[in-house]
PDB file of C-alpha atoms in Angstrom:
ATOM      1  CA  UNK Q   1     -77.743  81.461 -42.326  1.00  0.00           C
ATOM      2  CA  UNK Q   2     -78.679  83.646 -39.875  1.00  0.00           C
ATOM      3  CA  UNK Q   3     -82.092  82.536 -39.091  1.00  0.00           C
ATOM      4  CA  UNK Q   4     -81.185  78.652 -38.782  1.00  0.00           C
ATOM      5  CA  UNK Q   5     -77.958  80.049 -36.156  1.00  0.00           C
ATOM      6  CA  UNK Q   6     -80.379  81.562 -34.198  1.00  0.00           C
ATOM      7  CA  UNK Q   7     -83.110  79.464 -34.045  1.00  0.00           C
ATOM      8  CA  UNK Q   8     -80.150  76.296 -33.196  1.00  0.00           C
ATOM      9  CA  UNK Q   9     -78.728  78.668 -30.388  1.00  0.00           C
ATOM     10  CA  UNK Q  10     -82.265  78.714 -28.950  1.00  0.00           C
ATOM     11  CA  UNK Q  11     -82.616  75.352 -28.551  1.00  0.00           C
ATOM     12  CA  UNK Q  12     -78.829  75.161 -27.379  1.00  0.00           C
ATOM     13  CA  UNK Q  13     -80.572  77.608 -24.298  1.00  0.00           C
ATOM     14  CA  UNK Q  14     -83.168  76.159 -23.828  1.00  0.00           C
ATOM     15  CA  UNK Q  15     -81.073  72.513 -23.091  1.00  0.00           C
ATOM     16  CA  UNK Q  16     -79.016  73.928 -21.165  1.00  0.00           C
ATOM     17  CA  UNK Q  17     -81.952  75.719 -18.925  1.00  0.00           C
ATOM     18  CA  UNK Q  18     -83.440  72.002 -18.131  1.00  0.00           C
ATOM     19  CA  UNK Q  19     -79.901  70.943 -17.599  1.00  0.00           C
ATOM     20  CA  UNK Q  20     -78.609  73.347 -15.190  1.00  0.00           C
ATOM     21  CA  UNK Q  21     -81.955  72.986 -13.021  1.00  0.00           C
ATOM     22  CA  UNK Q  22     -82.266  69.679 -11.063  1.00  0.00           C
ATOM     23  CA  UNK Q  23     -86.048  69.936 -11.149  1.00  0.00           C
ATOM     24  CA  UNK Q  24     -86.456  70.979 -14.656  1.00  0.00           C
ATOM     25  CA  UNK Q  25     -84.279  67.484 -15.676  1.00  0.00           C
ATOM     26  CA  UNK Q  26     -86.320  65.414 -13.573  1.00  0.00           C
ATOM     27  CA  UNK Q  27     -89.530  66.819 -15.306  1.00  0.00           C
ATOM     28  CA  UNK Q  28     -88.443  66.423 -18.463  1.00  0.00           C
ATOM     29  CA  UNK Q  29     -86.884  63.072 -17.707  1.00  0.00           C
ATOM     30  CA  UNK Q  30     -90.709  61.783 -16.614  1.00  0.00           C
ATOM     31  CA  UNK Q  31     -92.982  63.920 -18.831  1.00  0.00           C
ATOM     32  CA  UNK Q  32     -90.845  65.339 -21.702  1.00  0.00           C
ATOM     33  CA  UNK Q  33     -91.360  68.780 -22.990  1.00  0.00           C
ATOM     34  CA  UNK Q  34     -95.359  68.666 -21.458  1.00  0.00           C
ATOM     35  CA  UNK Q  35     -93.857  68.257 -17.707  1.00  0.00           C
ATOM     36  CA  UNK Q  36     -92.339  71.834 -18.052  1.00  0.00           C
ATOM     37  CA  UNK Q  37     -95.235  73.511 -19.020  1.00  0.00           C
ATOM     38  CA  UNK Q  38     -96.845  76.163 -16.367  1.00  0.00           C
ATOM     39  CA  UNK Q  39     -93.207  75.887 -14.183  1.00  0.00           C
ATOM     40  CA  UNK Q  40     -92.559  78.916 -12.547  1.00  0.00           C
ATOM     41  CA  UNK Q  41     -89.559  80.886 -13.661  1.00  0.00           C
ATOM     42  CA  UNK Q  42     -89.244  78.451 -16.873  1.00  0.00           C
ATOM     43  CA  UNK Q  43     -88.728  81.012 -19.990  1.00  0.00           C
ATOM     44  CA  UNK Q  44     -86.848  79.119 -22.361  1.00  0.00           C
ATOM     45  CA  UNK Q  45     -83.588  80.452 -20.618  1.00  0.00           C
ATOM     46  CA  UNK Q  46     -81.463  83.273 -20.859  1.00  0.00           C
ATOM     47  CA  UNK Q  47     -78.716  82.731 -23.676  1.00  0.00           C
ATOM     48  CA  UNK Q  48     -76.586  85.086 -22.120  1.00  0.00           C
ATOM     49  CA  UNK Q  49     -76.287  83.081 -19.195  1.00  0.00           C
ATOM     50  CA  UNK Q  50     -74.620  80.587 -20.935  1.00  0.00           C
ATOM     51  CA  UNK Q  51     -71.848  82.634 -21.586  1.00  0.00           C
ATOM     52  CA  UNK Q  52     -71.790  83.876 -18.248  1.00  0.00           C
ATOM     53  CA  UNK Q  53     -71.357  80.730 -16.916  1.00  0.00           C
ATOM     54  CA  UNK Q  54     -68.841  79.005 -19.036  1.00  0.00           C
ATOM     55  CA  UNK Q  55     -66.638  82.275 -19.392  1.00  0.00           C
ATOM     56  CA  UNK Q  56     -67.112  84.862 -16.685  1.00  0.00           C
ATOM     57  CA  UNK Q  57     -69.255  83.230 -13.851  1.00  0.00           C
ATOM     58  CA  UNK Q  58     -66.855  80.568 -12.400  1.00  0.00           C
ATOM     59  CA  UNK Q  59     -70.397  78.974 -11.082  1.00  0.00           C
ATOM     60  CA  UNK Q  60     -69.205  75.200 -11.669  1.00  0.00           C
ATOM     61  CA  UNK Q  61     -71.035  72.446 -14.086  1.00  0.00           C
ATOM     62  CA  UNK Q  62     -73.816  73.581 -16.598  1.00  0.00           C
ATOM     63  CA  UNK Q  63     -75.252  70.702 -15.574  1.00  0.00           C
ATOM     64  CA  UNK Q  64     -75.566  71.030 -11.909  1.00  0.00           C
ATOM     65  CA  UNK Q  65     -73.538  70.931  -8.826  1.00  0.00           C
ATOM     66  CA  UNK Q  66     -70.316  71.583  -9.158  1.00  0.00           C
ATOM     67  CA  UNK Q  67     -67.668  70.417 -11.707  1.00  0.00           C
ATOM     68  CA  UNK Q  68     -65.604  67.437 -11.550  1.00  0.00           C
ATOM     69  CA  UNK Q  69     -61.945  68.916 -12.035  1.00  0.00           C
ATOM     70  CA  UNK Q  70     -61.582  70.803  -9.324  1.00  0.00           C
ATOM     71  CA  UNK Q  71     -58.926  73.526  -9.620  1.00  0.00           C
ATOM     72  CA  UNK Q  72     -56.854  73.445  -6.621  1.00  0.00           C
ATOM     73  CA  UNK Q  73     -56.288  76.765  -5.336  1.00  0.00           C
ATOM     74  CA  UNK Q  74     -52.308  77.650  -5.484  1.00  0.00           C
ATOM     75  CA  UNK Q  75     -50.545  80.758  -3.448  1.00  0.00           C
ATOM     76  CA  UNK Q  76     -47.857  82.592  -5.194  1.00  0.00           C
ATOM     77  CA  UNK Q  77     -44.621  81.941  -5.779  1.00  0.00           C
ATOM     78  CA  UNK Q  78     -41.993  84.356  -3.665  1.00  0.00           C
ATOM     79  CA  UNK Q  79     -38.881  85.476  -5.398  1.00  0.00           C
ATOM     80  CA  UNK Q  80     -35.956  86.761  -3.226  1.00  0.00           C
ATOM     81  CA  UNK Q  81     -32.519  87.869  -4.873  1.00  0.00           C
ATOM     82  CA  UNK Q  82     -29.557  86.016  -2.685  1.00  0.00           C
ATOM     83  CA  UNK Q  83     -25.718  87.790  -3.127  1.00  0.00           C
ATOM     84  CA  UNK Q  84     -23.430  84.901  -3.358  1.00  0.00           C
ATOM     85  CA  UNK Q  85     -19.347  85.568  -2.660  1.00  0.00           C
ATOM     86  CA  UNK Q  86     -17.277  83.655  -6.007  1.00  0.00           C
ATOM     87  CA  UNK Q  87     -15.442  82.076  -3.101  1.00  0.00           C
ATOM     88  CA  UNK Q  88     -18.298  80.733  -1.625  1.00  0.00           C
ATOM     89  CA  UNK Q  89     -19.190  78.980  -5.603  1.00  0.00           C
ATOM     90  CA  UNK Q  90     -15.658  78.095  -6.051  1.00  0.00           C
ATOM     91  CA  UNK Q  91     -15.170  76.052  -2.516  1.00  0.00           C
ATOM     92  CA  UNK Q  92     -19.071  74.781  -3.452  1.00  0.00           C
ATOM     93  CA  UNK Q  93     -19.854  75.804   0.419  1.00  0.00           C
ATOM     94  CA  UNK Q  94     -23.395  75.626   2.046  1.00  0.00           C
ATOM     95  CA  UNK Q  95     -24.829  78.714   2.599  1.00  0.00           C
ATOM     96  CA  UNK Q  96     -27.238  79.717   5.288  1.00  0.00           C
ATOM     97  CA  UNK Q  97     -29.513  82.303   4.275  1.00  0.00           C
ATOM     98  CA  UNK Q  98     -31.763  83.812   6.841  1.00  0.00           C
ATOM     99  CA  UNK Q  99     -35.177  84.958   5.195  1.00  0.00           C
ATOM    100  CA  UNK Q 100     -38.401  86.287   7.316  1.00  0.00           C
ATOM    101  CA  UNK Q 101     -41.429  84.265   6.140  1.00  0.00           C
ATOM    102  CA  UNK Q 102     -45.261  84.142   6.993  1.00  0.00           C
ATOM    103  CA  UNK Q 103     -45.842  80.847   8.453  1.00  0.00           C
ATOM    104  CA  UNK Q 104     -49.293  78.894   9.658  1.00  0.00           C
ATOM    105  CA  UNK Q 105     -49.987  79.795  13.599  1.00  0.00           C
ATOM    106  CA  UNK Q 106     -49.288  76.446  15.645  1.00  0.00           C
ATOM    107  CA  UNK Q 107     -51.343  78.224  18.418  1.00  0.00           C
ATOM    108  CA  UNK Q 108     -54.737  77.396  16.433  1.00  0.00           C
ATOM    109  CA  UNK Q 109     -53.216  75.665  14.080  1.00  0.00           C
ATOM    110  CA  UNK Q 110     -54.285  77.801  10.838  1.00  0.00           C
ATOM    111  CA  UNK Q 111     -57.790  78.299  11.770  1.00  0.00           C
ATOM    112  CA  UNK Q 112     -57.695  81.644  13.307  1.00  0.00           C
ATOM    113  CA  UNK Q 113     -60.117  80.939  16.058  1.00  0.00           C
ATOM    114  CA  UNK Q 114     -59.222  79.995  19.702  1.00  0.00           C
ATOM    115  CA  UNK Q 115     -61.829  76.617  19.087  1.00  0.00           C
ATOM    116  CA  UNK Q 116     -63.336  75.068  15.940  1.00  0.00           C
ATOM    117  CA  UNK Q 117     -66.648  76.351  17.927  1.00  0.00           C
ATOM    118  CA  UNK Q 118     -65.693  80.516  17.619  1.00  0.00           C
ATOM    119  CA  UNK Q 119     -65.972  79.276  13.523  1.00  0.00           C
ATOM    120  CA  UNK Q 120     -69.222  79.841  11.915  1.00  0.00           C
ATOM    121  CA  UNK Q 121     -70.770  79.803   8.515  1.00  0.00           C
ATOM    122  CA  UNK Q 122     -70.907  83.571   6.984  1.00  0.00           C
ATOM    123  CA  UNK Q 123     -74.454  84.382   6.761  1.00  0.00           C
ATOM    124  CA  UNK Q 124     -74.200  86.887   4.087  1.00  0.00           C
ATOM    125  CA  UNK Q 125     -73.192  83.925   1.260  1.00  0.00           C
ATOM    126  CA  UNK Q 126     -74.594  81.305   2.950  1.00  0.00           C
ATOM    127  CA  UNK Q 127     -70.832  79.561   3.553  1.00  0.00           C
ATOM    128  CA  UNK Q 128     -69.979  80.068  -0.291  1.00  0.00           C
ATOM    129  CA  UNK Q 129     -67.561  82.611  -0.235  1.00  0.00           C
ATOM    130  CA  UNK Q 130     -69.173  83.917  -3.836  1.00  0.00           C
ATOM    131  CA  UNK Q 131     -72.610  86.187  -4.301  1.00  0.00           C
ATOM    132  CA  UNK Q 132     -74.514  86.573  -7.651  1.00  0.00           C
ATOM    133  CA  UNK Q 133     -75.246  89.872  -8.425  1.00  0.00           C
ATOM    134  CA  UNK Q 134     -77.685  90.711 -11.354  1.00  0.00           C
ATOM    135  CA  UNK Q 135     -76.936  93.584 -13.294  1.00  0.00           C
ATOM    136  CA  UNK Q 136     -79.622  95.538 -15.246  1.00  0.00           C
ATOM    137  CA  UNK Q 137     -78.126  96.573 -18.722  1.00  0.00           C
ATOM    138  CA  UNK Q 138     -80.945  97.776 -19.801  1.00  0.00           C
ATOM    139  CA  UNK Q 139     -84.986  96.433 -21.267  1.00  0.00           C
ATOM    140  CA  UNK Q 140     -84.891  92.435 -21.383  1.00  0.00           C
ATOM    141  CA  UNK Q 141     -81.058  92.264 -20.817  1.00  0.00           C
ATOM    142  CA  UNK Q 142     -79.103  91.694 -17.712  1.00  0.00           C
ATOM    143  CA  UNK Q 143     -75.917  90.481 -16.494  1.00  0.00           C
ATOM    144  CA  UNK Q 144     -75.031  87.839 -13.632  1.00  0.00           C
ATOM    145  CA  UNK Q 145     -71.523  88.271 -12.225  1.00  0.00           C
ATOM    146  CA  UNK Q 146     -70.312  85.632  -9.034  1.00  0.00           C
ATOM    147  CA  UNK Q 147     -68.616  87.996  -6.933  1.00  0.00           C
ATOM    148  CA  UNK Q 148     -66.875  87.374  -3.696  1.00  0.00           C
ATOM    149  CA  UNK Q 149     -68.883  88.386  -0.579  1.00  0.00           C
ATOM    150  CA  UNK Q 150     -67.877  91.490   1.125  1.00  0.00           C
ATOM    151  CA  UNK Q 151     -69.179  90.004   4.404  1.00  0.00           C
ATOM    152  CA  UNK Q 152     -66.567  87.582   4.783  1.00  0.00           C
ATOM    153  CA  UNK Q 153     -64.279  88.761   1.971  1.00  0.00           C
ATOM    154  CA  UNK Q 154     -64.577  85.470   0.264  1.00  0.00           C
ATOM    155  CA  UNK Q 155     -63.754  83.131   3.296  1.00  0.00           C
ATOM    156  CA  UNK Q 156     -67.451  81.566   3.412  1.00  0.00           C
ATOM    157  CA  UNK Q 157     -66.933  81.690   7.365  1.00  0.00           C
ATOM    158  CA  UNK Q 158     -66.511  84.152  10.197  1.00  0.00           C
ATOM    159  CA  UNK Q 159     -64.494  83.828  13.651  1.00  0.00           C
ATOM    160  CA  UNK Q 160     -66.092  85.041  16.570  1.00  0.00           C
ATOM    161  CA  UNK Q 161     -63.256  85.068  19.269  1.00  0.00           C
ATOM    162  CA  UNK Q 162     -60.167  85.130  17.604  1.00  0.00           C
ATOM    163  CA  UNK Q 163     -56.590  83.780  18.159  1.00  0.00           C
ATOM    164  CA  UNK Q 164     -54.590  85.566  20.310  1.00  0.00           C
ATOM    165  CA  UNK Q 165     -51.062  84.952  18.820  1.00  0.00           C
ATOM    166  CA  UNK Q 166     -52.224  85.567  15.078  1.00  0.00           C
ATOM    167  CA  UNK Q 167     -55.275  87.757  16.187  1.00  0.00           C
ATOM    168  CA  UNK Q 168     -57.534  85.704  13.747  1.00  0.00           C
ATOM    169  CA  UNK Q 169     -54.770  85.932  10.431  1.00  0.00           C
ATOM    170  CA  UNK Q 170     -53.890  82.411  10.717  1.00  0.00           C
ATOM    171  CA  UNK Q 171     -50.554  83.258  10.088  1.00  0.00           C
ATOM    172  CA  UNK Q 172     -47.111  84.568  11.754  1.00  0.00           C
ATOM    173  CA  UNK Q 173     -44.348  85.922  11.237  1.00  0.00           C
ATOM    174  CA  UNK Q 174     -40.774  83.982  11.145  1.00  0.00           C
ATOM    175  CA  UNK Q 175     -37.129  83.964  10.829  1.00  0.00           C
ATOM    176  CA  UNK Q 176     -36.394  80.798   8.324  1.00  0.00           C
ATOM    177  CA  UNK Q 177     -32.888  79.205   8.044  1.00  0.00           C
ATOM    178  CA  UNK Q 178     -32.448  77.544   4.519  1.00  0.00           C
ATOM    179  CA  UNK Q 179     -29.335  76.112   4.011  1.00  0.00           C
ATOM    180  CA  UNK Q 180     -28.112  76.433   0.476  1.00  0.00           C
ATOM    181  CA  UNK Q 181     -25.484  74.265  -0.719  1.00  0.00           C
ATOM    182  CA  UNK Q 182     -23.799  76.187  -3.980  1.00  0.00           C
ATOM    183  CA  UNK Q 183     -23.048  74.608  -6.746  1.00  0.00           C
ATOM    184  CA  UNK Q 184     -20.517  75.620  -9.262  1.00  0.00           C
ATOM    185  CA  UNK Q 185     -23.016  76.927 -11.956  1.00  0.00           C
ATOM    186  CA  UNK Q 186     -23.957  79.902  -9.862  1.00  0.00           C
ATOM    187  CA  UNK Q 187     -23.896  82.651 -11.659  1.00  0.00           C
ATOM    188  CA  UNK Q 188     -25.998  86.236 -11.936  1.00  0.00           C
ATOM    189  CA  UNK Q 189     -29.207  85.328 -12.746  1.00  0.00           C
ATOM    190  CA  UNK Q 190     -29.949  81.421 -11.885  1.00  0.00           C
ATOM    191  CA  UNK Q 191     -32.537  80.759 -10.363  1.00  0.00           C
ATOM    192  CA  UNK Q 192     -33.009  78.101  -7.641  1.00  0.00           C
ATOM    193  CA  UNK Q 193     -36.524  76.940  -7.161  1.00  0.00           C
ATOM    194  CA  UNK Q 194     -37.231  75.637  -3.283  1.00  0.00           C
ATOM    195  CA  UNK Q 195     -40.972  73.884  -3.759  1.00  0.00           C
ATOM    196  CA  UNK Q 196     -43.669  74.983  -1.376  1.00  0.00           C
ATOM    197  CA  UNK Q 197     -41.486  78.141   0.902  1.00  0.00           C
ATOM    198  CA  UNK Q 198     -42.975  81.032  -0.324  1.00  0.00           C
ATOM    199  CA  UNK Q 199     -45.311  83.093   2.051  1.00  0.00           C
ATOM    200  CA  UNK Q 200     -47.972  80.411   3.876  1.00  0.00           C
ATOM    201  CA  UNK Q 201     -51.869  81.549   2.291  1.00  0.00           C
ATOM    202  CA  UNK Q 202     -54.181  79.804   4.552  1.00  0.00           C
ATOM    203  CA  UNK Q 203     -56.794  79.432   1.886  1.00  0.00           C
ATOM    204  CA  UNK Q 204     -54.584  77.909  -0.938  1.00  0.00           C
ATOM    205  CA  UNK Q 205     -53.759  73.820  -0.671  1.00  0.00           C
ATOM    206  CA  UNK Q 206     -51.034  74.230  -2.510  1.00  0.00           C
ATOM    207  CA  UNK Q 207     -48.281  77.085  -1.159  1.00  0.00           C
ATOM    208  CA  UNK Q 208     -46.346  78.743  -3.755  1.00  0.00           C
ATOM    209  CA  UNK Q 209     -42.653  78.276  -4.356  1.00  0.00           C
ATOM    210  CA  UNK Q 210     -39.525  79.978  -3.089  1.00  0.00           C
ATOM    211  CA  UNK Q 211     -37.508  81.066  -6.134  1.00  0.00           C
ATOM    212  CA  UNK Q 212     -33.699  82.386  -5.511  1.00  0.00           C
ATOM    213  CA  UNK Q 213     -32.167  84.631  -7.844  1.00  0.00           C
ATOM    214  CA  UNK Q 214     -28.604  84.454  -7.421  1.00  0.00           C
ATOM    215  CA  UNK Q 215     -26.132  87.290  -7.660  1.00  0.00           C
ATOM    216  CA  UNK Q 216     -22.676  87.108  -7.565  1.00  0.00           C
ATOM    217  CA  UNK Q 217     -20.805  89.713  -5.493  1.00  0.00           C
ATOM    218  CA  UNK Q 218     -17.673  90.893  -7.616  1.00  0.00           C
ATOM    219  CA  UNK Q 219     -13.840  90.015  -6.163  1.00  0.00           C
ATOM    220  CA  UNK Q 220     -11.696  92.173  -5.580  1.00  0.00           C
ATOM    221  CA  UNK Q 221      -8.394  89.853  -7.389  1.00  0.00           C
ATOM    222  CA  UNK Q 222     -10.606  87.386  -9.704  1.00  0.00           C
ATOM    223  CA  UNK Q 223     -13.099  87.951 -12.857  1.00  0.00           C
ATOM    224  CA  UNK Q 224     -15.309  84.954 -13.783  1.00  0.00           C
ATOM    225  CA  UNK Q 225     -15.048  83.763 -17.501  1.00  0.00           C
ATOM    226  CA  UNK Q 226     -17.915  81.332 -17.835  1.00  0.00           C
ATOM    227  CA  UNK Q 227     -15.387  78.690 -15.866  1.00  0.00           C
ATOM    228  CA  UNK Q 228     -12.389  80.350 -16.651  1.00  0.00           C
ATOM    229  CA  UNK Q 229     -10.979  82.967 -13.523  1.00  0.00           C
ATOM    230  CA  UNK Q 230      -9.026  85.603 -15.339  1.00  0.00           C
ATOM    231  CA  UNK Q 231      -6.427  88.625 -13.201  1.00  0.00           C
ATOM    232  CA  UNK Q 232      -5.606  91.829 -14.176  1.00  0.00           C
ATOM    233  CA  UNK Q 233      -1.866  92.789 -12.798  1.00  0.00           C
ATOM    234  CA  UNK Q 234      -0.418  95.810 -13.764  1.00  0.00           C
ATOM    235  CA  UNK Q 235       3.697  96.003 -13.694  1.00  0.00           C
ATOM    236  CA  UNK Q 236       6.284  97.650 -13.424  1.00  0.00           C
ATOM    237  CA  UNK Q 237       8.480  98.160 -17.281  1.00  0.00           C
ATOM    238  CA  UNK Q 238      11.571  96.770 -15.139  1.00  0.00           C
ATOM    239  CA  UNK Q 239       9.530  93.557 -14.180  1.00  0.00           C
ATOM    240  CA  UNK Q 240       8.489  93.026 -17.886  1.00  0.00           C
ATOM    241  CA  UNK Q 241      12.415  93.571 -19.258  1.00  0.00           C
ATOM    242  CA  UNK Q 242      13.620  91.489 -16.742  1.00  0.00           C
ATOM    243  CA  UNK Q 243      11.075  89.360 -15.161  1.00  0.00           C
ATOM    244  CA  UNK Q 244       9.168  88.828 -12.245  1.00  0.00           C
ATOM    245  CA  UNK Q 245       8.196  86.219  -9.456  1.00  0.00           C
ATOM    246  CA  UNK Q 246       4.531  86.793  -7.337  1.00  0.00           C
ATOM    247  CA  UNK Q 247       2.253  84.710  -5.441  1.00  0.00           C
ATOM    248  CA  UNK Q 248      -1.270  84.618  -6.080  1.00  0.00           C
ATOM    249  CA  UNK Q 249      -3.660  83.874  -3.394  1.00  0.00           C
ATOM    250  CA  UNK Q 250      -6.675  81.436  -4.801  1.00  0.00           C
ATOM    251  CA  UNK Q 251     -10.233  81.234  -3.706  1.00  0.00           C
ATOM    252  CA  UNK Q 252      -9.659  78.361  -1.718  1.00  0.00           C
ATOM    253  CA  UNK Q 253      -6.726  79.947   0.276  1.00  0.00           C
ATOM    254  CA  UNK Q 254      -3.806  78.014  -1.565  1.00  0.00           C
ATOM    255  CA  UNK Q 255      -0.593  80.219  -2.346  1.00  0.00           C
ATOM    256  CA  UNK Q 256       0.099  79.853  -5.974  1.00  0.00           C
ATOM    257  CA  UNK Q 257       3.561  80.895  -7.685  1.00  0.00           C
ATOM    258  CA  UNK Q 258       3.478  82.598 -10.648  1.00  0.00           C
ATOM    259  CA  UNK Q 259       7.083  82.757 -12.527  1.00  0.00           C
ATOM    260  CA  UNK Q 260       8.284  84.011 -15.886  1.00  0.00           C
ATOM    261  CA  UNK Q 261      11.368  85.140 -16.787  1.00  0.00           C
ATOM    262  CA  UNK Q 262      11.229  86.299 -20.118  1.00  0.00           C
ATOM    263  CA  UNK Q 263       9.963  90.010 -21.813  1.00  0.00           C
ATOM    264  CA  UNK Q 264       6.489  90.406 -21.199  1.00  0.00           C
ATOM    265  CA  UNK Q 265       4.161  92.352 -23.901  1.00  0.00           C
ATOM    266  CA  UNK Q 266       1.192  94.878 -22.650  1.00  0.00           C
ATOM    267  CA  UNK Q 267      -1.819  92.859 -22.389  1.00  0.00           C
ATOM    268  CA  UNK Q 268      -0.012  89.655 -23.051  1.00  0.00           C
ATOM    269  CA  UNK Q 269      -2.120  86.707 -21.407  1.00  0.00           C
ATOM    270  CA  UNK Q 270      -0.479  83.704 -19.027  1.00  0.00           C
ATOM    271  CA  UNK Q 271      -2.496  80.716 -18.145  1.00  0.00           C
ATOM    272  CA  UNK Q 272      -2.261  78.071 -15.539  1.00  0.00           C
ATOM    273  CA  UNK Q 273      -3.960  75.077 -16.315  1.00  0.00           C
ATOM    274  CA  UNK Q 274      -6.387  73.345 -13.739  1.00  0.00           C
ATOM    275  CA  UNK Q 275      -6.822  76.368 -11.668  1.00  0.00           C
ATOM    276  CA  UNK Q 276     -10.051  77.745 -12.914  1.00  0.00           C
ATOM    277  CA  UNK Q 277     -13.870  76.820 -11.749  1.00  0.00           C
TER     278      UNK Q 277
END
């Protein structure tokens, strides 16, 4: 039914052109179909703009202004690997890890200006941050894009007299101290989410997170068995005829004896119970 699709998509555009225009929808909600007659720029619509603006135009509502649900603009998340010691899991210690991070200028405060005064509205956009550029594809058929406006790269303002400790970047840079408190679960490759640390974006609401990825720095005496801590001695053939006696020093500095006085096979396994993670 390709004649009854297109003449219903027609009257889907041309709906949607009285509804997208505040003065079209007061017309029609007076006179009807009569009020729009002789209305300048009133040709039934465009049925590519539909498209345009529920898919590629980010231009709000259909039906005018702008839409209800808001998307809240979000930075991005930072991810930082972090080398943790297995003594410092073992003893579950509090790490202090010292990261440099972009932070919001106290000086202005995150506006970038020296005075809410050196802020004005970009003329270029009209304050909106976007443009809509029309884009001739040819006889009859063109294409609106919202783009964001090279004057103020998308800001919707410009700063006349900037900051002088950020130079008009509303941000600086930082040394951060995060204390870490390790758990006994760390192991190469968990991740430890801190919410809202990442890199301050002045024109987000909602900073990104600060995501750890933990790797643990191999020891020299102890291997890590899920929560098992395994050794590797090698001895001497007299010591496993006759016997031996050695201390073993733990992660948590504690002198452990280690005694056995019968034969001992190659690759024959000992364990002491209670002395693992």
């Amino acid at each position: 039914n390709k004649e009854k699709n297109n003449e219903r998509f027609k009257k889907i555009s041309h709906a949607y052109d009285i509804l997208k225009d505040t003065d079209k929808r007061q017309k029609y909600d007076q006179f009807g179909e009569e009020g729009l007659k002789g209305m300048s720029g009133f040709d039934g619509g465009d049925p590519f703009d539909i498209f345009q603006n529920f898919f590629g135009g980010g231009m709000g509502s259909p039906f005018g202004g702008r839409s209800r649900r808001t998307r809240v603009r979000r930075g991005e998340d930072r991810v930082e690997e972090i080398n943790i010691d297995l003594d410092d899991v073992y003893n579950n210690v509090s790490k202090k890890i010292n990261i440099k991070q972009r932070v919001c200028c106290l000086k202005c405060m995150g506006k970038g200006a020296v005075s809410d005064a050196d802020i004005v509205k970009c003329t270029g956009c009209d304050g909106k941050g976007r443009v809509l550029k029309i884009l001739n594809l040819g006889p009859g058929m063109i294409q609106q894009s919202m783009t964001y406006c090279d004057k103020c790269n998308g800001k919707g303002t410009l700063i006349k007299k900037k900051c002088m400790e950020c130079n008009g970047n509303k941000i600086v840079i930082k040394n951060k101290i995060i204390n870490l408190p390790i758990e006994n679960d760390f192991r190469t490759g968990k991740k430890v989410v801190i919410p809202e640390m990442a890199h301050y974006e002045p024109e987000c609401e909602e900073q990104g997170n600060l995501i750890l990825i933990i790797k643990l720095n191999q020891h020299d005496t102890f291997k890590i068995n899920n929560y098992d801590l395994r050794i590797k001695k090698n001895i001497l053939l007299s010591d496993a005829l006759c016997g031996l006696d050695f201390m073993i020093s733990h992660l948590d500095g504690r002198q452990i004896l280690f005694k056995s006085r019968e034969i001992i096979n190659p690759n024959k396994e000992y364990y002491i119970k209670d002395e693992g993670m």
